[in-house]
mmCIF file of C-alpha atoms in Angstrom:
data_model
loop_
_atom_site.group_PDB
_atom_site.id
_atom_site.type_symbol
_atom_site.label_atom_id
_atom_site.label_comp_id
_atom_site.label_asym_id
_atom_site.label_seq_id
_atom_site.Cartn_x
_atom_site.Cartn_y
_atom_site.Cartn_z
ATOM 1 C CA MET A 1 8.854 16.863 -5.247
ATOM 2 C CA GLN A 2 11.920 14.919 -4.169
ATOM 3 C CA VAL A 3 13.745 12.413 -6.328
ATOM 4 C CA ASP A 4 15.983 9.729 -4.926
ATOM 5 C CA PRO A 5 19.556 11.139 -5.162
ATOM 6 C CA ALA A 6 20.764 7.923 -6.773
ATOM 7 C CA GLN A 7 17.955 8.320 -9.322
ATOM 8 C CA ILE A 8 18.847 5.280 -11.406
ATOM 9 C CA THR A 9 20.574 2.357 -9.787
ATOM 10 C CA PRO A 10 21.513 -0.529 -12.105
ATOM 11 C CA ILE A 11 21.160 -4.124 -11.009
ATOM 12 C CA GLN A 12 23.401 -6.805 -12.512
ATOM 13 C CA PRO A 13 21.961 -8.099 -15.798
ATOM 14 C CA VAL A 14 19.488 -10.908 -15.211
ATOM 15 C CA ASN A 15 20.561 -14.071 -17.034
ATOM 16 C CA PRO A 16 23.263 -12.761 -19.425
ATOM 17 C CA VAL A 17 24.251 -14.246 -22.824
ATOM 18 C CA GLN A 18 23.718 -18.004 -23.018
ATOM 19 C CA PRO A 19 25.932 -20.332 -25.084
ATOM 20 C CA PRO A 20 24.466 -21.395 -28.437
ATOM 21 C CA PRO A 21 22.572 -24.683 -28.552
ATOM 22 C CA GLN A 22 24.629 -27.749 -29.406
ATOM 23 C CA PRO A 23 24.096 -29.892 -32.511
ATOM 24 C CA SER A 24 22.545 -33.304 -32.161
ATOM 25 C CA SER A 25 24.831 -36.265 -31.426
ATOM 26 C CA GLU A 26 24.061 -37.648 -34.901
ATOM 27 C CA SER A 27 25.316 -34.464 -36.592
ATOM 28 C CA GLN A 28 28.422 -34.453 -34.442
ATOM 29 C CA ASN A 29 29.245 -37.963 -35.553
ATOM 30 C CA THR A 30 28.765 -37.341 -39.292
ATOM 31 C CA THR A 31 30.558 -34.005 -39.767
ATOM 32 C CA THR A 32 34.114 -32.744 -39.504
ATOM 33 C CA ASP A 33 35.517 -29.310 -38.820
ATOM 34 C CA ASN A 34 35.925 -28.751 -42.570
ATOM 35 C CA GLU A 35 32.359 -29.704 -43.498
ATOM 36 C CA PRO A 36 29.287 -27.486 -43.053
ATOM 37 C CA ILE A 37 26.729 -28.375 -40.410
ATOM 38 C CA THR A 38 23.400 -29.144 -42.040
ATOM 39 C CA ASP A 39 21.391 -30.284 -39.008
ATOM 40 C CA ARG A 40 18.269 -28.244 -39.728
ATOM 41 C CA ALA A 41 16.761 -28.437 -36.225
ATOM 42 C CA TYR A 42 20.044 -27.339 -34.678
ATOM 43 C CA LEU A 43 20.545 -24.467 -37.137
ATOM 44 C CA ASP A 44 16.969 -23.256 -36.637
ATOM 45 C CA ARG A 45 17.578 -23.111 -32.896
ATOM 46 C CA VAL A 46 20.780 -21.114 -33.420
ATOM 47 C CA VAL A 47 19.083 -18.631 -35.750
ATOM 48 C CA ALA A 48 16.056 -18.312 -33.472
ATOM 49 C CA GLN A 49 18.349 -17.397 -30.596
ATOM 50 C CA ASN A 50 20.340 -15.020 -32.763
ATOM 51 C CA THR A 51 17.184 -13.073 -33.639
ATOM 52 C CA ARG A 52 17.031 -12.007 -30.015
ATOM 53 C CA LYS A 53 20.101 -9.884 -30.718
ATOM 54 C CA TYR A 54 17.824 -7.684 -32.808
ATOM 55 C CA THR A 55 14.914 -7.802 -30.336
ATOM 56 C CA MET A 56 14.527 -4.970 -27.845
ATOM 57 C CA ALA A 57 12.164 -4.829 -24.871
ATOM 58 C CA LYS A 58 11.543 -2.141 -22.273
ATOM 59 C CA ALA A 59 9.045 -1.950 -19.420
ATOM 60 C CA GLU A 60 8.232 0.448 -16.610
ATOM 61 C CA PHE A 61 6.311 -0.323 -13.434
ATOM 62 C CA SER A 62 5.340 2.125 -10.720
ATOM 63 C CA VAL A 63 4.268 0.940 -7.268
ATOM 64 C CA PRO A 64 3.543 2.831 -4.045
ATOM 65 C CA CYS A 65 6.502 2.797 -1.684
ATOM 66 C CA MET A 66 4.813 0.479 0.803
ATOM 67 C CA PRO A 67 7.248 -1.950 2.433
ATOM 68 C CA SER A 68 4.468 -4.540 2.463
ATOM 69 C CA MET A 69 4.351 -4.284 -1.348
ATOM 70 C CA LEU A 70 7.738 -6.017 -1.629
ATOM 71 C CA ASP A 71 6.391 -9.385 -2.801
ATOM 72 C CA GLU A 72 4.120 -7.742 -5.383
ATOM 73 C CA ALA A 73 6.905 -5.545 -6.782
ATOM 74 C CA LEU A 74 9.233 -8.535 -6.982
ATOM 75 C CA ARG A 75 6.527 -10.624 -8.670
ATOM 76 C CA LEU A 76 6.041 -7.984 -11.392
ATOM 77 C CA LEU A 77 9.738 -8.010 -12.210
ATOM 78 C CA GLN A 78 10.051 -11.787 -12.058
ATOM 79 C CA GLU A 79 7.109 -12.346 -14.373
ATOM 80 C CA TYR A 80 8.437 -9.825 -16.872
ATOM 81 C CA CYS A 81 11.949 -11.300 -16.879
ATOM 82 C CA ARG A 82 10.502 -14.803 -17.133
ATOM 83 C CA LEU A 83 8.411 -13.706 -20.117
ATOM 84 C CA LEU A 84 11.618 -12.623 -21.832
ATOM 85 C CA GLY A 85 13.258 -15.928 -20.995
ATOM 86 C CA LYS A 86 15.596 -14.296 -18.473
ATOM 87 C CA PRO A 87 14.381 -15.407 -15.022
ATOM 88 C CA GLY A 88 17.743 -14.898 -13.331
ATOM 89 C CA THR A 89 19.561 -17.062 -10.835
ATOM 90 C CA PRO A 90 18.383 -17.581 -7.234
ATOM 91 C CA GLU A 91 21.319 -15.438 -6.079
ATOM 92 C CA GLU A 92 20.301 -12.586 -8.414
ATOM 93 C CA GLN A 93 16.677 -12.848 -7.295
ATOM 94 C CA GLU A 94 17.680 -12.658 -3.636
ATOM 95 C CA LYS A 95 19.875 -9.641 -4.311
ATOM 96 C CA LEU A 96 17.003 -7.971 -6.153
ATOM 97 C CA ARG A 97 14.641 -8.681 -3.255
ATOM 98 C CA GLY A 98 16.971 -7.034 -0.752
ATOM 99 C CA PHE A 99 17.467 -4.027 -2.998
ATOM 100 C CA LEU A 100 13.713 -3.504 -3.506
ATOM 101 C CA ALA A 101 13.038 -3.849 0.225
ATOM 102 C CA GLN A 102 15.551 -1.088 0.953
ATOM 103 C CA LYS A 103 14.105 1.262 -1.694
ATOM 104 C CA LEU A 104 10.490 0.744 -0.606
ATOM 105 C CA LYS A 105 11.382 1.441 3.012
ATOM 106 C CA GLU A 106 13.400 4.553 2.137
ATOM 107 C CA GLY A 107 10.595 5.980 0.033
ATOM 108 C CA PHE A 108 7.883 5.259 2.602
ATOM 109 C CA ASN A 109 9.923 6.906 5.350
ATOM 110 C CA ILE A 110 10.116 10.083 3.256
ATOM 111 C CA SER A 111 6.410 10.184 2.451
ATOM 112 C CA PRO A 112 3.494 7.729 2.195
ATOM 113 C CA HIS A 113 2.932 9.261 -1.239
ATOM 114 C CA SER A 114 6.330 8.177 -2.598
ATOM 115 C CA ARG A 115 6.426 5.852 -5.569
ATOM 116 C CA LEU A 116 9.060 3.362 -6.676
ATOM 117 C CA VAL A 117 9.560 3.409 -10.436
ATOM 118 C CA LEU A 118 11.019 0.167 -11.817
ATOM 119 C CA MET A 119 12.480 0.214 -15.323
ATOM 120 C CA CYS A 120 13.545 -2.897 -17.208
ATOM 121 C CA VAL A 121 15.897 -2.192 -20.114
ATOM 122 C CA PRO A 122 18.430 -4.200 -22.148
ATOM 123 C CA ALA A 123 21.676 -4.562 -20.233
ATOM 124 C CA LYS A 124 23.606 -4.399 -23.525
ATOM 125 C CA PRO A 125 21.513 -2.614 -26.188
ATOM 126 C CA GLN A 126 23.969 -3.583 -28.935
ATOM 127 C CA VAL A 127 23.007 -7.248 -28.550
ATOM 128 C CA GLY A 128 19.344 -6.832 -27.587
ATOM 129 C CA LEU A 129 17.847 -9.521 -25.368
ATOM 130 C CA LEU A 130 20.975 -11.650 -25.723
ATOM 131 C CA GLY A 131 22.641 -9.281 -23.246
ATOM 132 C CA GLY A 132 20.093 -9.875 -20.511
ATOM 133 C CA VAL A 133 17.882 -7.435 -18.627
ATOM 134 C CA SER A 134 19.003 -4.543 -16.448
ATOM 135 C CA ILE A 135 16.624 -3.372 -13.724
ATOM 136 C CA GLN A 136 16.830 0.322 -12.822
ATOM 137 C CA THR A 137 14.956 2.184 -10.106
ATOM 138 C CA LYS A 138 14.126 5.652 -8.901
ATOM 139 C CA VAL A 139 12.101 6.840 -5.932
ATOM 140 C CA VAL A 140 9.822 9.807 -6.570
ATOM 141 C CA SER A 141 8.578 11.440 -3.377
ATOM 142 C CA GLU A 142 5.748 13.915 -2.998
ATOM 143 C CA SER A 143 4.826 15.579 0.285
ATOM 144 C CA LEU A 144 1.273 16.172 1.456
ATOM 145 C CA SER A 145 1.700 19.894 0.825
ATOM 146 C CA ASP A 146 2.937 19.116 -2.713
ATOM 147 C CA LYS A 147 -0.158 17.038 -3.436
ATOM 148 C CA TYR A 148 -2.557 19.641 -2.052
ATOM 149 C CA THR A 149 -0.829 22.400 -4.009
ATOM 150 C CA THR A 150 -1.646 20.639 -7.277
ATOM 151 C CA TRP A 151 -5.272 19.894 -6.408
ATOM 152 C CA PRO A 152 -6.700 23.377 -7.150
ATOM 153 C CA LYS A 153 -5.159 23.106 -10.627
ATOM 154 C CA THR A 154 -6.667 19.718 -11.395
ATOM 155 C CA ARG A 155 -9.894 19.533 -9.377
ATOM 156 C CA PRO A 156 -12.944 21.791 -9.411
ATOM 157 C CA ASP A 157 -13.962 23.879 -6.423
ATOM 158 C CA PRO A 158 -15.103 23.344 -3.793
ATOM 159 C CA LEU A 159 -12.383 20.816 -3.064
ATOM 160 C CA PHE A 160 -13.707 19.843 0.370
ATOM 161 C CA GLY A 161 -17.339 20.900 0.062
ATOM 162 C CA SER A 162 -19.096 24.247 0.245
ATOM 163 C CA GLU A 163 -20.755 23.878 3.664
ATOM 164 C CA PRO A 164 -19.151 23.733 7.125
ATOM 165 C CA ASP A 165 -19.206 20.534 9.168
ATOM 166 C CA VAL A 166 -22.480 20.422 11.098
ATOM 167 C CA LYS A 167 -20.758 18.953 14.164
ATOM 168 C CA VAL A 168 -18.207 21.786 14.190
ATOM 169 C CA MET A 169 -20.932 24.415 14.146
ATOM 170 C CA ASN A 170 -23.176 22.662 16.682
ATOM 171 C CA VAL A 171 -20.383 22.328 19.249
ATOM 172 C CA ALA A 172 -19.470 25.984 18.720
ATOM 173 C CA ALA A 173 -23.098 26.996 19.316
ATOM 174 C CA SER A 174 -23.046 25.239 22.682
ATOM 175 C CA LEU A 175 -20.116 27.259 24.013
ATOM 176 C CA GLY A 176 -21.810 30.609 24.561
ATOM 177 C CA GLU A 177 -21.501 34.093 23.092
ATOM 178 C CA PRO A 178 -19.396 33.730 19.904
ATOM 179 C CA SER A 179 -17.404 36.918 20.477
ATOM 180 C CA GLN A 180 -16.170 35.431 23.752
ATOM 181 C CA VAL A 181 -15.227 32.028 22.318
ATOM 182 C CA ARG A 182 -11.810 32.074 20.640
ATOM 183 C CA VAL A 183 -11.378 29.347 18.037
ATOM 184 C CA LEU A 184 -8.302 27.643 16.577
ATOM 185 C CA ASP A 185 -8.879 25.807 13.291
ATOM 186 C CA VAL A 186 -5.962 23.425 12.649
ATOM 187 C CA GLY A 187 -5.709 22.427 9.004
ATOM 188 C CA ALA A 188 -8.218 25.066 7.993
ATOM 189 C CA GLY A 189 -7.830 24.535 4.254
ATOM 190 C CA PRO A 190 -9.581 27.230 2.175
ATOM 191 C CA GLY A 191 -11.777 28.065 5.194
ATOM 192 C CA ARG A 192 -14.775 25.742 4.992
ATOM 193 C CA ASN A 193 -15.162 25.911 8.792
ATOM 194 C CA SER A 194 -13.137 29.027 9.642
ATOM 195 C CA LEU A 195 -15.240 31.426 7.576
ATOM 196 C CA PRO A 196 -18.680 30.355 8.915
ATOM 197 C CA LEU A 197 -17.355 30.425 12.490
ATOM 198 C CA ALA A 198 -16.002 33.933 11.939
ATOM 199 C CA ARG A 199 -19.321 35.023 10.415
ATOM 200 C CA ARG A 200 -21.004 33.977 13.649
ATOM 201 C CA GLY A 201 -18.648 36.301 15.482
ATOM 202 C CA HIS A 202 -15.970 33.924 16.752
ATOM 203 C CA PRO A 203 -12.400 35.283 16.717
ATOM 204 C CA VAL A 204 -10.694 32.605 14.592
ATOM 205 C CA HIS A 205 -7.042 31.698 14.241
ATOM 206 C CA ALA A 206 -6.432 29.370 11.297
ATOM 207 C CA LEU A 207 -3.334 27.208 10.855
ATOM 208 C CA GLU A 208 -2.871 25.723 7.385
ATOM 209 C CA LEU A 209 -0.083 23.568 5.947
ATOM 210 C CA THR A 210 -0.549 24.479 2.274
ATOM 211 C CA PRO A 211 0.241 28.085 1.280
ATOM 212 C CA VAL A 212 -2.222 28.092 -1.629
ATOM 213 C CA PHE A 213 -5.104 27.215 0.716
ATOM 214 C CA ALA A 214 -3.990 29.765 3.296
ATOM 215 C CA GLU A 215 -4.007 32.461 0.625
ATOM 216 C CA LYS A 216 -7.503 31.449 -0.495
ATOM 217 C CA LEU A 217 -8.694 31.790 3.104
ATOM 218 C CA VAL A 218 -7.112 35.221 3.503
ATOM 219 C CA GLN A 219 -8.683 36.464 0.282
ATOM 220 C CA ALA A 220 -12.100 35.071 1.212
ATOM 221 C CA ALA A 221 -12.078 36.756 4.642
ATOM 222 C CA LYS A 222 -11.031 40.216 3.386
ATOM 223 C CA PRO A 223 -14.234 41.407 1.645
ATOM 224 C CA GLU A 224 -16.320 40.687 4.753
ATOM 225 C CA ASN A 225 -13.679 41.953 7.162
ATOM 226 C CA LEU A 226 -14.022 38.732 9.134
ATOM 227 C CA PRO A 227 -12.057 38.192 12.381
ATOM 228 C CA VAL A 228 -9.749 35.525 10.929
ATOM 229 C CA GLU A 229 -5.980 35.399 11.372
ATOM 230 C CA VAL A 230 -4.183 32.916 9.112
ATOM 231 C CA ALA A 231 -0.777 31.300 9.619
ATOM 232 C CA VAL A 232 1.055 28.805 7.409
ATOM 233 C CA GLY A 233 2.688 25.876 9.173
ATOM 234 C CA ASN A 234 2.654 22.210 10.129
ATOM 235 C CA VAL A 235 1.035 21.620 13.514
ATOM 236 C CA LEU A 236 3.514 18.785 14.154
ATOM 237 C CA ASP A 237 6.531 21.045 13.637
ATOM 238 C CA PRO A 238 8.113 21.705 17.071
ATOM 239 C CA LEU A 239 8.770 25.295 15.988
ATOM 240 C CA VAL A 240 5.076 25.910 15.254
ATOM 241 C CA ARG A 241 3.433 26.950 18.500
ATOM 242 C CA MET A 242 -0.028 28.160 19.356
ATOM 243 C CA GLN A 243 -0.843 30.770 21.975
ATOM 244 C CA PRO A 244 -0.814 28.948 25.316
ATOM 245 C CA TYR A 245 -3.963 28.671 27.417
ATOM 246 C CA TYR A 246 -5.851 30.897 24.994
ATOM 247 C CA TYR A 247 -8.485 29.062 22.946
ATOM 248 C CA HIS A 248 -11.931 27.973 24.069
ATOM 249 C CA TYR A 249 -12.495 25.725 21.079
ATOM 250 C CA VAL A 250 -9.997 23.869 18.852
ATOM 251 C CA VAL A 251 -11.180 22.209 15.645
ATOM 252 C CA SER A 252 -9.179 19.851 13.439
ATOM 253 C CA THR A 253 -11.108 18.103 10.677
ATOM 254 C CA GLU A 254 -9.654 15.811 8.002
ATOM 255 C CA VAL A 255 -6.162 16.361 9.438
ATOM 256 C CA LEU A 256 -5.452 13.402 11.722
ATOM 257 C CA SER A 257 -6.138 11.139 8.747
ATOM 258 C CA HIS A 258 -2.693 12.276 7.511
ATOM 259 C CA PHE A 259 -0.828 11.410 10.723
ATOM 260 C CA ARG A 260 1.586 8.523 10.419
ATOM 261 C CA ASN A 261 1.840 7.012 13.892
ATOM 262 C CA THR A 262 0.771 7.270 17.526
ATOM 263 C CA GLN A 263 3.782 9.472 18.316
ATOM 264 C CA GLU A 264 2.393 12.165 16.028
ATOM 265 C CA LEU A 265 -1.045 11.704 17.565
ATOM 266 C CA ARG A 266 0.378 12.142 21.064
ATOM 267 C CA LEU A 267 2.353 15.235 20.010
ATOM 268 C CA PHE A 268 -0.786 16.795 18.534
ATOM 269 C CA PHE A 269 -2.882 16.191 21.645
ATOM 270 C CA GLY A 270 -0.114 17.587 23.848
ATOM 271 C CA LYS A 271 0.042 20.785 21.802
ATOM 272 C CA MET A 272 -3.727 21.188 21.905
ATOM 273 C CA CYS A 273 -3.710 20.826 25.696
ATOM 274 C CA ASP A 274 -1.253 23.712 25.910
ATOM 275 C CA ALA A 275 -3.438 25.869 23.675
ATOM 276 C CA LEU A 276 -6.799 25.251 25.382
ATOM 277 C CA VAL A 277 -8.185 26.985 28.445
ATOM 278 C CA THR A 278 -9.659 24.897 31.247
ATOM 279 C CA GLY A 279 -13.028 23.639 30.078
ATOM 280 C CA GLY A 280 -12.126 24.278 26.431
ATOM 281 C CA LYS A 281 -13.311 21.798 23.820
ATOM 282 C CA LEU A 282 -11.261 19.894 21.246
ATOM 283 C CA LEU A 283 -13.082 18.376 18.285
ATOM 284 C CA VAL A 284 -11.224 16.182 15.782
ATOM 285 C CA SER A 285 -12.185 13.782 13.033
ATOM 286 C CA MET A 286 -10.089 10.632 12.818
ATOM 287 C CA PHE A 287 -10.311 7.093 11.479
ATOM 288 C CA LEU A 288 -10.889 4.495 14.187
ATOM 289 C CA THR A 289 -11.109 0.737 13.769
ATOM 290 C CA GLN A 290 -14.385 -1.007 14.566
ATOM 291 C CA GLY A 291 -15.359 -4.305 16.188
ATOM 292 C CA GLY A 292 -11.955 -5.010 17.698
ATOM 293 C CA TYR A 293 -10.264 -5.186 14.299
ATOM 294 C CA GLN A 294 -6.458 -5.138 14.439
ATOM 295 C CA PRO A 295 -4.995 -3.794 11.158
ATOM 296 C CA THR A 296 -2.006 -5.454 9.525
ATOM 297 C CA ASP A 297 1.054 -3.531 8.343
ATOM 298 C CA LEU A 298 -0.268 -3.721 4.770
ATOM 299 C CA VAL A 299 -3.591 -2.157 5.815
ATOM 300 C CA ARG A 300 -1.899 0.611 7.809
ATOM 301 C CA GLU A 301 0.428 1.456 4.915
ATOM 302 C CA LEU A 302 -2.392 1.544 2.364
ATOM 303 C CA ALA A 303 -4.441 3.691 4.766
ATOM 304 C CA GLU A 304 -1.637 6.258 4.792
ATOM 305 C CA VAL A 305 -1.366 6.178 1.012
ATOM 306 C CA SER A 306 -5.135 6.755 0.666
ATOM 307 C CA PHE A 307 -5.362 9.688 3.152
ATOM 308 C CA SER A 308 -7.049 7.437 5.713
ATOM 309 C CA CYS A 309 -4.480 6.829 8.465
ATOM 310 C CA LEU A 310 -6.270 4.760 11.100
ATOM 311 C CA PHE A 311 -5.886 4.091 14.801
ATOM 312 C CA THR A 312 -7.440 1.588 17.167
ATOM 313 C CA PRO A 313 -9.523 2.831 20.122
ATOM 314 C CA ALA A 314 -6.767 1.508 22.389
ATOM 315 C CA GLU A 315 -4.180 3.614 20.554
ATOM 316 C CA LEU A 316 -6.385 6.678 20.957
ATOM 317 C CA ARG A 317 -6.689 6.090 24.705
ATOM 318 C CA LYS A 318 -2.937 5.487 24.974
ATOM 319 C CA SER A 319 -2.240 8.793 23.203
ATOM 320 C CA LEU A 320 -4.343 10.614 25.794
ATOM 321 C CA GLU A 321 -2.782 9.001 28.876
ATOM 322 C CA GLY A 322 -1.557 11.559 31.395
ATOM 323 C CA LEU A 323 -2.897 14.522 29.428
ATOM 324 C CA PRO A 324 -5.585 16.834 30.836
ATOM 325 C CA LEU A 325 -8.066 15.791 28.154
ATOM 326 C CA ASN A 326 -11.338 14.045 28.973
ATOM 327 C CA LEU A 327 -13.021 12.053 26.216
ATOM 328 C CA LEU A 328 -16.636 13.203 25.926
ATOM 329 C CA SER A 329 -17.957 11.390 22.867
ATOM 330 C CA VAL A 330 -17.048 9.298 19.825
ATOM 331 C CA GLU A 331 -19.540 8.997 16.969
ATOM 332 C CA SER A 332 -19.640 8.263 13.257
ATOM 333 C CA THR A 333 -18.820 11.364 11.241
ATOM 334 C CA LEU A 334 -20.778 10.152 8.224
ATOM 335 C CA ASP A 335 -23.882 9.245 10.240
ATOM 336 C CA TYR A 336 -23.873 12.523 12.169
ATOM 337 C CA GLU A 337 -23.356 14.768 9.137
ATOM 338 C CA LYS A 338 -25.937 12.927 7.036
ATOM 339 C CA GLN A 339 -28.523 12.940 9.832
ATOM 340 C CA HIS A 340 -28.092 16.675 10.529
ATOM 341 C CA CYS A 341 -27.738 17.745 6.901
ATOM 342 C CA GLN A 342 -31.002 19.777 7.071
ATOM 343 C CA GLY A 343 -31.641 19.896 3.347
ATOM 344 C CA LYS A 344 -28.149 20.934 2.307
ATOM 345 C CA SER A 345 -26.595 19.388 -0.781
ATOM 346 C CA TRP A 346 -25.476 15.845 -0.061
ATOM 347 C CA PRO A 347 -22.874 14.465 -0.245
ATOM 348 C CA PRO A 348 -20.551 17.466 0.195
ATOM 349 C CA THR A 349 -18.115 15.981 -2.347
ATOM 350 C CA PRO A 350 -18.318 12.935 -4.655
ATOM 351 C CA TRP A 351 -15.666 11.124 -2.614
ATOM 352 C CA TYR A 352 -16.955 11.981 0.894
ATOM 353 C CA GLU A 353 -19.155 8.976 1.713
ATOM 354 C CA GLY A 354 -16.731 6.366 0.414
ATOM 355 C CA TRP A 355 -13.799 7.985 2.198
ATOM 356 C CA CYS A 356 -15.616 8.425 5.538
ATOM 357 C CA SER A 357 -16.776 4.822 5.532
ATOM 358 C CA GLY A 358 -13.253 3.461 5.020
ATOM 359 C CA ARG A 359 -13.828 2.234 1.481
ATOM 360 C CA ASN A 360 -10.714 3.952 0.173
ATOM 361 C CA VAL A 361 -8.902 1.158 2.027
ATOM 362 C CA PHE A 362 -11.566 -1.570 1.878
ATOM 363 C CA PRO A 363 -13.528 -1.256 -1.419
ATOM 364 C CA ILE A 364 -16.293 -3.647 -0.307
ATOM 365 C CA GLU A 365 -20.094 -3.499 -0.112
ATOM 366 C CA LYS A 366 -20.192 -4.712 3.478
ATOM 367 C CA LYS A 367 -19.310 -2.330 6.297
ATOM 368 C CA PRO A 368 -15.502 -1.910 6.532
ATOM 369 C CA PRO A 369 -13.798 -2.370 9.933
ATOM 370 C CA MET A 370 -12.934 1.347 10.130
ATOM 371 C CA GLN A 371 -14.744 4.657 9.869
ATOM 372 C CA LEU A 372 -14.157 8.365 10.274
ATOM 373 C CA SER A 373 -15.326 9.444 13.723
ATOM 374 C CA TRP A 374 -16.022 12.695 15.499
ATOM 375 C CA VAL A 375 -14.008 12.666 18.736
ATOM 376 C CA LEU A 376 -14.940 15.392 21.224
ATOM 377 C CA MET A 377 -12.740 16.133 24.244
ATOM 378 C CA GLU A 378 -12.587 18.687 27.056
ATOM 379 C CA ARG A 379 -9.515 20.108 28.778
ATOM 380 C CA SER A 380 -9.690 19.561 32.521
#
């Protein structure tokens, strides 16, 4: 976990101490400096304001570091300060807007799972709300590996289901004698696909980002002496390289949904081309938009936050341009797996159907404009 080095950055107090209310014109005309003021309405207003010196208020908001969340984050702070009677000047509000925009962008660049924590505290505790409101921030960033490392501690097994993907196994079965078909499983996790492929006789190399999952896979393969070699690494790391022109079948399921842009998609496809033999197959699952839908920045950012990074069909084709990869088929992952379930427990996890159908981004009854798809390619 990474914390913004600045940790807490104070903003100028919003709407500092205001002058006391003035007495009515009638009281001003009937009193002198040596006589007490007895204007009851005026004195009540003074005392009411003075009670705010003894009134304390604190609030904390936490929002995902999505640049498109700027207006919402600003609205939360404005409504809170307005509730306290400290809305701030237009200049202060504009300064706050610029500051929040910078923090949201910084956090999102670090990780789509970063959060911006906004804390509203008295600017001068000794005078309570009379001293105005100070807005403090910190960015808390968590990597994908960090999040996955905590999952086994908080979620019951099996995290990703107990059965292999039917599509993965069916494509493998079409490639010939298993002992002669070398497989690379990118993002193998605890081995949901790697172990069944190895049991069929495929020599399997597994690449996994999260050490705790890699260790689970190693321990699961040992008792059966399965032909599985496990490496820890990020497939997008330039220093992580696969054996060139070696694999007959490359599988990557529930991995591209974590990619952040088309540059990462292009890098991945380029690496897979180098690893595959001529005629080798590449099978990936990825979220693709449907019906010509063009996602907004807000949708793309939320998709990253919810493990559902999406691409348009045009972006997929663009990422393949010039590479020796021929697109063989694109089909709904959910439809294929459900249709070929063959009596296995369904769904594989409680979250599977909603996630595959794009409802982590669009929580609607109607069909969302995105879905997880099986994309099968062949190296030419």
